[in-house]
Amino acid sequence: MTDSDDFDGVLTEDDVPHYTRLRPILSGSFNLSSAAIPYFQTVLSLDEVAKELKLVENLPSDLRSKWRLEELFQREIDWERVELDIVNGYLRRPDKLKFFNSLTVALLPLNASKTLDSEYGETPLEPDLRDALKNEPWSVNNVGGVQLITNTKNPNGYIRWDPNRIFPATIDGQHRLASLQMLLNDGNLTQSQLETKVSVLFLVIDERAGFGVDSLGLDESENPVLTVVREVFVDLNLHAKEVSRSRRILLDDQDIESRCLRSLLATRVGDRETAKIPLGLVHWQHNVTAKFNMGKSTGPFVTTVELLYSIISDLLDFSRPKDPLDAKQVRRFIKSIEEALSISQTIKAKPEKYPGLSPLISYVEKNHLVEGFEVPFVNLPSPYLRAAVDCFSDVWHRLITKVLLEFKPYREFVAQVDTEGGIDGDLGFYLVQPRKAQIQQLKDWGESQFEIIDEPLERLHKLKTSIWPFYAVFQKGLLRATANAWRHFGVRRGGKEGDLDLFGTEWLRFLDDMWDRGVFTLKAPMKSGSSDTLWAGISLNPASASVRWSESSVQRISALLLLWWYFYSEGLRQPSRFLKAAGGKRSAERFPEAKEAIRALKSGMKTAVVRSDEEVDEAEIEKRVTKRLRTLIELAVNEGIEEPDPSDDETDDVQSENVGPAEAPSLTQLTPEE
């Protein structure tokens, strides 16, 4: 880098009191995507890096700031890793060569409230500048609170920013920056070490800086600054260190299931949006797994990001191509998207909302499957992706949120979470903070933390113990059964398209009634007073009564719920006649997928009807399994439905005794399982 002849690259504080020091840069641009990504490279001293660059978790906020989900994506620092692995295990080792690659820093615009803005705005008061940089070959460009000075003849230039309007967020290298800050603050560095220079790449996400934001085809409601930062962050980290699965789901803007999942969630912490799940109810941070009923810290949650993603993937059931250049596989993928979401049908029906969009297969044929010029097809382009999310919202979004927010055990639990402050109170805002911020908050609360955090978490945890709806395996089976029942709802009513609201009402009434009968407790008995649990062989191991975490268990749970639904919704009385009809040749006409459900349940229940010390032939096993299944189906006798037409030879005209467990206890009466 070279300075002009009469300019030393340094301005005094009197010249520009509100801007950082003017620093020399080299300008570059990455042009391998639809939008050019310009960057500006410089070197900073160790002291400048530590004092001027910021961690995203230090973005100005307080406990009650209503952060958008996108703004929380990169706030968590693993401080134990920083101190033990990087500072002590690497930087402080005298025998080890040390080198860090460039930090990537996004100069993000702040609004008057010191929170992220969606644009850089204008520059009402430009900083003073020496005359030498006001003339050719220099070009001065003010982008809000960032000033760029570039040379029209070479890549040399200068950069500075207003710290009151710009937040220098380190989007790649947060842990490296944190370790350098910790190293410097700890002191005891030699003069040679203090002379360390760190390479830094700056991004300014604005057209005036050369960033082609318009070519990205973003929706008007999207914050272009955050969208770009999120995507760059994902790409950088995918090629460096694997991002946690839940974080990748929340960040990925190209994956259909990820976008659909985010549409289910409220926009900000503490928000209560119609038909959206409040963030306080979803375990999404701190590298969570699919489990949300284990441990006190899972207290307020009704689901997790990973579980929701798994459920959505299961419902949509895309056939992604293993080879994105294989035309047959790509067409199969397109077909599966259309079957799940009807994107092209929706585009055709709403041309004013999707102007200029052709059917999806036409787009792919034209842009990806041209013979001799094949282009890999992996993800939907932005306009089709938005249409996919809209289609998802019309059906699957409504079904998922209806079950997770209105099914009685969830509904009662959510009300209790709200009472405990888990949605928009201290508990909810505490749980979304990075671990370091949580520790500081607990110190600030002192002894009050037991009343604000510990006691509510303990009470909420107890409410979820020994209840199937709070087990991941059951929740996935429940939503699969919901989807299957909905798909066949219209067919079973004369082949017409189903009414989603009507189905939702009837489905919730069925689920709530079964909940009141106690069948959804973990060890619900087959009959009153019996030690035999009805879920044995389905989702419980018969011998140990432990939960089976497997795809087979999900399928059997879904199968039982579907059979119960058919029996309940049709007002049937005799399980034997129902099972005969459901397993017959024409069962698909009246009870779609019932035959497969019976087969799955019988296969699993074999272990529940034979003791380990018995030798029983297949005929006897089949007899016992059939009897057990008959008893299970009888639990769904619906006393409240009008008597069926006796002229229907497949409909029961004799009411069976309703043999079921005692009424389920209320949520507040449940105690932890021994």
XYZ file of C-alpha atoms in Angstrom:
674
model
C 0.000 0.000 0.000
C 1.260 3.485 -0.820
C 0.282 6.890 0.536
C 0.058 10.031 -1.554
C 3.212 12.182 -1.588
C 2.026 14.749 0.959
C -0.304 12.613 3.095
C 0.893 10.365 5.876
C -2.385 8.402 6.273
C -3.049 9.724 9.765
C -5.589 12.359 10.783
C -5.613 13.922 14.206
C -8.512 13.766 16.640
C -9.110 17.465 16.026
C -9.641 16.774 12.316
C -12.284 14.043 12.707
C -13.286 13.668 16.339
C -16.060 11.113 15.689
C -14.326 8.839 13.159
C -11.670 6.173 13.574
C -8.174 6.730 12.289
C -7.908 6.694 8.502
C -6.283 3.393 7.518
C -4.771 2.284 4.216
C -6.564 -0.546 2.414
C -6.380 -2.738 -0.645
C -9.708 -3.090 -2.440
C -10.871 -6.357 -3.924
C -14.052 -8.056 -5.053
C -15.356 -11.619 -5.124
C -17.449 -11.907 -8.310
C -18.274 -15.630 -8.422
C -21.938 -15.203 -7.416
C -24.904 -13.191 -8.681
C -23.870 -10.300 -6.444
C -20.350 -8.898 -6.359
C -18.904 -8.922 -2.851
C -16.370 -6.124 -2.477
C -13.961 -6.203 0.449
C -11.338 -3.876 1.854
C -8.232 -5.389 3.408
C -5.987 -3.761 5.960
C -3.807 -4.654 8.918
C -4.430 -3.560 12.488
C -2.149 -3.697 15.468
C -2.957 -6.113 18.264
C -4.073 -3.180 20.389
C -6.352 -1.818 17.640
C -7.899 -5.222 17.028
C -8.622 -5.700 20.701
C -10.097 -2.237 21.239
C -11.830 -1.347 17.983
C -13.293 -4.595 16.627
C -16.352 -6.056 18.301
C -17.869 -9.414 19.094
C -21.447 -9.814 17.917
C -22.457 -10.715 21.467
C -21.418 -7.148 22.421
C -23.937 -5.585 20.085
C -25.601 -2.893 22.226
C -28.544 -4.416 24.119
C -30.044 -5.073 27.510
C -31.900 -8.024 28.950
C -35.242 -6.810 27.649
C -34.204 -5.855 24.117
C -36.553 -7.516 21.636
C -33.991 -9.123 19.393
C -35.017 -10.512 16.049
C -34.133 -14.163 15.604
C -31.672 -13.267 12.842
C -29.843 -10.918 15.225
C -29.245 -13.670 17.756
C -27.611 -16.079 15.326
C -23.964 -15.368 16.120
C -24.020 -14.081 19.684
C -22.728 -17.154 21.493
C -19.021 -17.406 22.319
C -17.564 -20.557 23.818
C -15.433 -18.785 26.394
C -14.090 -22.016 27.848
C -12.720 -22.905 24.425
C -11.293 -19.383 24.053
C -9.388 -19.509 27.334
C -8.370 -23.163 27.530
C -7.862 -24.150 23.907
C -6.887 -20.981 22.062
C -5.233 -18.670 24.612
C -3.608 -21.169 26.957
C -3.425 -24.153 24.625
C -2.128 -22.258 21.602
C -1.189 -18.584 21.926
C 0.677 -18.933 25.194
C 2.662 -22.018 24.187
C 6.296 -20.835 23.737
C 7.201 -23.793 21.536
C 4.365 -23.263 19.094
C 4.316 -21.173 15.912
C 1.219 -18.977 15.937
C -0.660 -17.577 13.013
C -4.270 -16.497 12.463
C -5.820 -15.962 9.060
C -7.786 -12.798 8.322
C -10.715 -11.708 10.428
C -13.818 -10.787 8.446
C -15.596 -7.750 9.864
C -18.937 -6.431 8.647
C -19.311 -2.703 9.259
C -22.992 -2.733 10.215
C -25.236 0.350 10.368
C -26.776 1.348 13.695
C -29.910 3.426 14.108
C -30.505 6.130 16.703
C -31.448 3.456 19.257
C -28.088 1.717 18.754
C -29.667 -1.380 17.236
C -29.086 -2.790 13.775
C -30.519 -0.786 10.904
C -31.533 -2.103 7.481
C -29.576 0.532 5.568
C -26.567 2.793 5.995
C -28.390 6.031 5.221
C -26.802 9.307 4.237
C -23.858 11.224 5.714
C -25.145 14.600 6.912
C -21.735 15.691 8.237
C -18.690 14.370 6.425
C -15.370 14.223 8.289
C -12.603 16.627 7.406
C -10.234 15.414 4.732
C -6.834 16.643 3.571
C -6.852 18.336 0.178
C -4.449 15.742 -1.200
C -7.209 13.129 -1.068
C -9.918 15.287 -2.618
C -8.455 15.317 -6.104
C -7.553 12.800 -8.807
C -6.683 9.978 -8.667
C -8.597 9.722 -5.369
C -12.364 9.196 -5.155
C -14.229 9.810 -1.883
C -17.348 7.748 -1.148
C -19.376 8.260 2.031
C -21.685 5.341 2.887
C -23.611 6.412 5.948
C -21.085 6.275 8.765
C -18.348 4.688 6.617
C -15.932 6.674 4.488
C -14.120 4.927 1.623
C -11.364 6.615 -0.335
C -10.249 4.673 -3.383
C -7.679 5.222 -6.102
C -8.984 5.196 -9.673
C -5.658 3.860 -10.992
C -4.851 1.074 -8.515
C -6.454 -0.875 -5.609
C -4.982 1.380 -2.927
C -7.237 3.396 -0.663
C -8.304 4.311 2.871
C -11.171 3.485 5.187
C -12.601 4.837 8.442
C -15.951 4.743 10.228
C -18.006 6.542 12.838
C -18.258 4.296 15.942
C -21.513 6.016 16.895
C -23.174 4.889 13.673
C -21.242 1.743 12.762
C -20.795 -1.532 14.645
C -17.707 -3.465 13.410
C -19.089 -7.012 13.848
C -16.616 -9.854 13.471
C -18.616 -12.407 11.475
C -15.697 -14.730 10.824
C -13.120 -15.153 13.556
C -15.132 -14.347 16.682
C -13.212 -16.867 18.762
C -9.901 -15.629 17.364
C -10.830 -12.041 18.195
C -12.000 -13.039 21.679
C -8.715 -14.848 22.303
C -6.632 -11.855 21.134
C -8.643 -9.552 23.387
C -8.176 -11.914 26.330
C -4.454 -12.258 25.627
C -3.932 -8.484 25.485
C -6.053 -7.789 28.563
C -4.131 -10.388 30.558
C -0.941 -8.401 29.907
C 2.653 -9.685 30.206
C 3.333 -9.389 26.482
C 6.751 -8.451 25.143
C 7.266 -5.422 22.887
C 7.788 -7.762 19.951
C 4.493 -9.479 20.655
C 2.695 -6.151 20.931
C 3.909 -5.273 17.426
C 1.780 -8.117 15.999
C -0.272 -7.043 12.972
C -3.552 -8.786 12.190
C -5.069 -8.989 8.732
C -8.670 -7.765 8.576
C -11.197 -7.839 5.722
C -13.986 -5.262 5.934
C -17.385 -5.675 4.268
C -19.702 -2.731 3.614
C -23.074 -4.070 2.461
C -24.269 -1.203 0.309
C -24.558 -0.434 -3.403
C -22.387 2.663 -2.946
C -19.537 0.435 -1.798
C -19.964 -1.818 -4.837
C -22.094 -4.483 -3.158
C -24.795 -5.647 -5.647
C -27.598 -6.100 -3.109
C -30.370 -5.601 -5.702
C -29.243 -8.619 -7.720
C -29.965 -10.930 -4.784
C -33.733 -10.757 -5.374
C -34.541 -10.225 -1.709
C -38.086 -9.816 -0.451
C -39.079 -6.277 0.538
C -39.656 -7.390 4.127
C -36.115 -8.740 4.497
C -33.324 -6.740 6.089
C -30.711 -6.918 3.292
C -27.827 -6.224 5.662
C -28.707 -9.122 7.967
C -29.561 -11.473 5.103
C -26.160 -10.954 3.488
C -24.263 -11.194 6.784
C -26.080 -14.412 7.673
C -25.289 -16.070 4.364
C -21.638 -14.993 4.394
C -21.335 -16.206 7.979
C -22.736 -19.646 7.116
C -20.482 -20.030 4.081
C -17.360 -18.985 5.957
C -18.048 -21.241 8.913
C -19.089 -24.247 6.850
C -15.664 -24.166 5.247
C -13.866 -23.634 8.541
C -15.459 -25.370 11.485
C -18.783 -27.139 11.362
C -21.619 -24.946 12.630
C -23.939 -26.663 15.111
C -26.950 -28.263 13.464
C -29.525 -26.047 15.153
C -27.544 -22.922 14.236
C -27.230 -24.011 10.617
C -30.988 -24.549 10.449
C -31.640 -21.053 11.768
C -29.106 -19.448 9.436
C -29.607 -21.288 6.163
C -31.522 -19.066 3.728
C -31.285 -21.532 0.828
C -32.756 -24.653 2.436
C -36.549 -24.992 1.984
C -37.131 -26.747 5.292
C -35.063 -24.171 7.194
C -37.009 -21.281 5.707
C -40.307 -23.021 6.454
C -39.211 -23.658 10.026
C -38.326 -20.029 10.646
C -41.760 -19.016 9.368
C -43.242 -20.948 12.313
C -41.398 -18.880 14.909
C -42.143 -15.446 16.291
C -39.877 -12.738 14.927
C -38.461 -11.460 18.204
C -37.934 -12.636 21.732
C -41.067 -11.741 23.665
C -43.283 -11.271 20.606
C -46.731 -12.871 20.506
C -47.637 -13.276 16.856
C -50.842 -14.938 15.710
C -50.344 -18.606 14.717
C -46.607 -18.438 15.465
C -44.683 -20.175 18.205
C -43.094 -17.722 20.690
C -39.304 -18.024 20.773
C -39.478 -18.683 24.512
C -41.136 -22.042 23.807
C -38.497 -23.346 21.378
C -35.107 -24.651 22.489
C -32.927 -23.251 19.715
C -29.694 -21.976 21.249
C -26.659 -23.503 22.969
C -26.184 -26.520 20.652
C -29.335 -28.349 21.726
C -30.364 -31.850 20.725
C -33.847 -33.096 19.877
C -34.672 -33.729 23.550
C -36.697 -31.093 25.338
C -38.013 -32.972 28.380
C -34.699 -33.886 29.968
C -33.043 -31.619 32.519
C -34.265 -28.571 34.352
C -32.873 -26.182 31.725
C -35.404 -27.475 29.176
C -38.257 -26.351 31.449
C -40.114 -23.779 29.274
C -39.766 -25.533 25.919
C -42.407 -27.459 23.985
C -40.069 -28.391 21.143
C -36.601 -27.794 19.680
C -35.253 -26.438 16.410
C -33.790 -29.798 15.426
C -37.020 -31.633 16.196
C -39.113 -29.108 14.250
C -36.735 -29.457 11.316
C -37.045 -33.236 11.455
C -40.847 -32.961 11.584
C -40.990 -30.564 8.625
C -38.623 -32.757 6.612
C -40.837 -35.738 7.408
C -44.030 -33.951 6.341
C -42.612 -32.513 3.110
C -40.655 -35.669 2.244
C -38.557 -34.223 -0.593
C -36.616 -36.560 -2.872
C -33.381 -34.617 -3.086
C -31.044 -35.688 -5.887
C -27.859 -37.443 -4.903
C -26.472 -36.242 -8.219
C -27.736 -32.674 -8.900
C -26.733 -33.076 -12.560
C -28.831 -36.194 -13.122
C -31.948 -35.055 -14.985
C -34.084 -37.953 -13.755
C -33.210 -37.299 -10.113
C -33.754 -33.550 -10.509
C -37.197 -34.090 -12.047
C -38.076 -36.459 -9.200
C -37.028 -33.728 -6.763
C -39.249 -31.168 -8.529
C -42.169 -33.613 -8.483
C -41.779 -34.160 -4.734
C -41.731 -30.389 -4.130
C -44.929 -29.964 -6.145
C -46.635 -32.854 -4.347
C -45.786 -31.385 -0.964
C -46.359 -27.684 -1.642
C -48.097 -27.201 -5.030
C -45.803 -24.287 -5.847
C -46.598 -24.039 -9.571
C -50.328 -24.312 -8.961
C -50.126 -21.459 -6.456
C -48.022 -19.325 -8.830
C -50.578 -19.843 -11.588
C -53.480 -18.973 -9.273
C -51.809 -15.769 -8.008
C -50.005 -14.116 -10.957
C -50.162 -10.700 -9.281
C -48.186 -12.017 -6.309
C -45.651 -13.966 -8.390
C -45.294 -11.899 -11.613
C -43.311 -13.479 -14.395
C -42.754 -16.829 -12.672
C -43.156 -19.862 -14.909
C -43.971 -23.343 -13.565
C -41.058 -24.673 -11.553
C -40.281 -27.545 -13.929
C -40.177 -25.073 -16.847
C -37.670 -22.908 -15.011
C -35.479 -25.906 -14.176
C -35.663 -27.299 -17.721
C -34.580 -23.937 -19.138
C -31.851 -23.068 -16.642
C -30.478 -26.390 -15.386
C -31.284 -29.253 -17.752
C -30.215 -27.879 -21.132
C -28.343 -30.694 -22.847
C -24.643 -29.975 -22.984
C -24.918 -27.069 -20.509
C -26.223 -28.802 -17.384
C -26.141 -26.705 -14.200
C -26.463 -28.449 -10.808
C -29.888 -27.995 -9.223
C -29.807 -28.200 -5.437
C -31.942 -25.364 -4.060
C -34.854 -23.250 -5.225
C -34.047 -19.733 -6.493
C -35.286 -16.919 -4.255
C -38.675 -16.205 -5.936
C -39.658 -19.893 -5.901
C -38.334 -20.263 -2.373
C -40.630 -17.464 -1.200
C -43.538 -19.158 -2.963
C -42.622 -22.435 -1.242
C -42.724 -20.794 2.190
C -46.080 -19.193 1.333
C -47.481 -22.578 0.312
C -46.122 -24.154 3.482
C -47.820 -21.441 5.536
C -51.185 -22.118 3.916
C -51.379 -25.694 5.210
C -48.500 -27.246 7.135
C -47.727 -24.146 9.175
C -51.322 -23.982 10.380
C -51.439 -27.670 11.293
C -48.136 -27.669 13.185
C -48.872 -24.560 15.222
C -52.437 -25.711 15.951
C -51.181 -28.957 17.474
C -48.222 -27.458 19.359
C -50.182 -24.545 20.779
C -53.739 -25.874 21.136
C -53.527 -29.595 21.983
C -54.574 -29.654 25.635
C -51.285 -30.680 27.314
C -49.379 -28.120 25.242
C -52.050 -25.446 25.733
C -52.035 -25.836 29.514
C -48.243 -25.961 29.622
C -47.845 -22.825 27.476
C -50.218 -20.973 29.798
C -48.040 -21.978 32.752
C -44.857 -20.932 30.924
C -46.466 -17.564 30.310
C -47.344 -17.280 34.007
C -43.727 -18.035 34.938
C -42.404 -15.322 32.591
C -41.002 -17.732 30.004
C -42.421 -15.916 26.972
C -41.934 -12.196 27.589
C -40.721 -12.059 31.183
C -37.358 -12.289 32.927
C -37.132 -16.063 32.441
C -37.696 -15.871 28.685
C -35.214 -13.053 28.104
C -32.631 -14.678 30.360
C -32.695 -17.965 28.428
C -31.860 -16.358 25.067
C -28.737 -14.654 26.380
C -25.244 -16.049 25.719
C -23.856 -18.017 28.630
C -21.491 -15.234 29.659
C -24.367 -12.731 29.770
C -26.454 -15.215 31.783
C -23.711 -15.559 34.380
C -23.462 -11.801 34.715
C -27.236 -11.490 34.979
C -27.355 -14.079 37.751
C -24.703 -12.107 39.634
C -26.789 -8.963 39.241
C -29.882 -10.727 40.552
C -28.023 -12.276 43.467
C -30.298 -14.341 45.685
C -33.310 -13.289 43.608
C -32.187 -15.706 40.876
C -33.845 -18.592 42.730
C -37.223 -16.893 42.538
C -36.757 -15.551 39.002
C -35.027 -18.511 37.322
C -34.422 -21.641 39.379
C -37.838 -22.151 40.918
C -39.830 -21.495 37.711
C -37.563 -23.874 35.764
C -38.056 -26.573 38.373
C -41.846 -26.163 38.360
C -42.047 -26.257 34.575
C -39.775 -29.281 34.338
C -42.042 -31.250 36.665
C -45.047 -30.538 34.468
C -43.437 -32.339 31.508
C -42.366 -35.506 33.288
C -43.932 -38.803 32.197
C -46.157 -37.244 29.520
C -45.760 -38.498 25.957
C -46.381 -35.128 24.206
C -43.102 -33.898 25.718
C -41.028 -36.701 24.211
C -39.457 -36.051 20.811
C -40.335 -39.509 19.480
C -43.999 -38.953 20.283
C -44.143 -35.394 18.958
C -42.783 -36.510 15.612
C -45.265 -39.419 15.506
C -48.087 -37.059 16.503
C -47.357 -34.607 13.682
C -46.945 -37.450 11.181
C -50.364 -38.785 12.189
C -51.773 -35.257 11.907
C -50.448 -34.978 8.353
C -51.778 -38.404 7.341
C -55.206 -37.740 8.833
C -55.376 -34.381 7.024
C -54.294 -35.810 3.652
C -57.168 -38.275 3.743
C -59.732 -36.013 5.394
C -61.348 -34.808 2.172
C -61.142 -38.217 0.481
C -63.079 -39.819 3.321
C -65.787 -37.162 2.881
C -66.712 -37.875 -0.704
C -63.474 -37.065 -2.493
C -63.759 -33.297 -2.009
C -60.967 -31.025 -0.878
C -60.863 -30.953 2.889
C -61.662 -27.940 5.065
C -58.502 -27.288 7.072
C -60.296 -25.412 9.844
C -62.938 -28.136 10.164
C -60.264 -30.821 10.262
C -58.265 -28.899 12.856
C -61.305 -28.576 15.097
C -62.218 -32.265 14.859
C -58.617 -33.443 15.205
C -58.034 -31.342 18.339
C -61.316 -32.569 19.850
C -60.175 -36.150 19.257
C -56.716 -35.573 20.737
C -58.067 -33.693 23.761
C -60.612 -36.427 24.462
C -57.930 -39.116 24.298
C -55.718 -36.984 26.578
C -58.522 -36.764 29.135
C -58.745 -40.562 29.123
C -55.115 -40.763 30.249
C -53.737 -42.665 27.267
C -50.914 -40.162 26.695
C -49.165 -40.645 30.032
C -45.889 -42.493 29.683
C -46.982 -45.684 31.454
C -50.727 -45.587 30.826
C -52.242 -49.015 31.688
C -54.045 -51.199 29.173
C -56.957 -51.398 31.633
C -57.747 -49.761 34.940
C -55.611 -51.327 37.655
C -53.464 -53.245 35.167
C -49.677 -53.210 35.350
C -49.477 -53.805 31.604
C -48.694 -50.523 29.827
C -50.494 -49.821 26.571
C -47.365 -48.320 24.930
C -45.300 -51.489 25.491
C -44.005 -52.713 22.136
C -45.019 -49.436 20.499
C -42.678 -46.849 21.979
C -41.684 -48.514 25.266
C -39.417 -51.521 25.687
C -41.675 -54.173 27.305
C -39.023 -55.459 29.728
C -37.433 -52.226 30.958
C -40.302 -49.814 30.175
C -37.679 -47.449 28.725
C -38.496 -45.189 25.786
C -37.615 -46.411 22.311
C -35.934 -43.617 20.336
C -36.238 -44.923 16.783
C -37.941 -44.334 13.463
C -39.920 -47.543 14.011
C -41.315 -46.104 17.247
C -42.313 -42.904 15.437
C -44.124 -44.972 12.818
C -45.957 -47.110 15.410
C -47.045 -44.029 17.401
C -48.358 -42.468 14.200
C -50.070 -45.736 13.256
C -51.897 -46.060 16.578
C -53.065 -42.442 16.500
C -54.354 -42.878 12.943
C -56.320 -46.046 13.832
C -57.720 -44.378 16.945
C -58.732 -41.399 14.810
C -60.609 -43.550 12.284
C -62.388 -45.498 15.011
C -63.201 -42.358 17.030
C -64.238 -40.037 14.187
C -66.610 -42.593 12.637
C -68.292 -43.354 15.940
C -67.536 -47.075 15.761
C -68.118 -49.490 18.624
C -66.666 -52.893 17.771
C -62.873 -53.090 17.354
C -62.947 -56.552 15.763
C -65.154 -55.434 12.894
C -63.123 -52.259 12.454
C -59.811 -54.138 12.287
C -61.304 -56.576 9.794
C -62.494 -53.736 7.559
C -59.280 -51.719 7.993
C -57.154 -54.722 7.081
C -59.326 -55.848 4.160
C -58.836 -55.503 0.422
C -60.893 -52.315 0.118
C -59.621 -50.652 3.279
C -57.871 -47.835 1.371
C -61.238 -46.463 0.234
C -62.518 -45.837 3.741
C -59.434 -46.089 5.972
C -56.378 -45.006 3.932
C -53.060 -46.408 5.221
C -54.863 -48.362 7.968
C -53.628 -51.700 6.645
C -50.004 -50.515 6.849
C -50.663 -49.101 10.344
C -52.006 -52.449 11.573
C -48.983 -54.243 10.149
C -46.547 -51.845 11.862
C -48.277 -52.148 15.237
C -48.482 -55.925 15.150
C -44.792 -56.175 14.323
C -43.830 -54.048 17.318
C -46.236 -55.625 19.793
C -44.897 -59.145 19.365
C -42.316 -58.430 22.065
C -45.090 -57.293 24.418
C -47.147 -60.508 24.274
C -44.417 -63.115 24.724
C -42.344 -63.538 27.878
C -38.655 -64.196 27.505
C -39.033 -67.687 29.049
C -41.899 -68.749 26.727
C -41.797 -70.836 23.580
C -44.804 -69.817 21.494
C -45.603 -70.611 17.844
C -46.465 -67.931 15.297
C -50.175 -68.706 15.357
C -50.389 -68.103 19.104
C -48.338 -64.903 18.819
C -50.690 -63.627 16.106
C -53.688 -64.440 18.293
C -52.255 -62.541 21.267
C -51.176 -59.570 19.172
C -54.618 -59.312 17.559
C -56.300 -59.441 20.960
C -53.980 -56.743 22.299
C -54.569 -54.511 19.293
C -58.322 -54.983 19.700
C -58.079 -53.839 23.313
C -56.021 -50.799 22.257
C -58.541 -49.770 19.605
C -61.362 -50.054 22.120
C -59.811 -47.185 24.086
C -60.986 -44.842 21.311
C -64.724 -45.593 21.622
C -66.438 -42.220 21.247
C -69.542 -42.127 23.405
C -70.482 -38.683 22.178
C -70.942 -39.379 18.462
C -74.356 -40.160 17.028
C -75.133 -43.852 16.422
C -73.991 -44.945 12.930
C -76.353 -46.102 10.230
C -77.059 -49.826 10.893
C -77.515 -50.405 7.172
C -73.774 -50.041 6.682
C -72.461 -53.589 6.905
C -68.969 -52.365 7.834
C -70.226 -50.163 10.683
C -70.658 -51.503 14.184
C -74.217 -51.436 15.462
C -73.414 -52.856 18.892
C -71.781 -50.615 21.452
C -68.762 -52.144 23.125
C -67.827 -51.499 26.704
C -65.413 -48.603 26.901
C -62.519 -50.127 28.778
C -59.880 -47.467 29.358
C -57.630 -46.057 32.038
C -58.767 -43.566 34.599
C -59.036 -39.888 33.736
C -55.650 -38.216 33.220
C -54.387 -36.035 36.044
C -54.099 -32.314 35.414
C -50.670 -30.922 34.589
C -50.249 -29.486 38.055
C -50.839 -32.899 39.657
C -48.133 -34.710 37.718
C -44.932 -35.568 39.563
C -41.557 -36.734 38.259
C -41.212 -40.387 37.337
C -39.286 -42.469 39.824
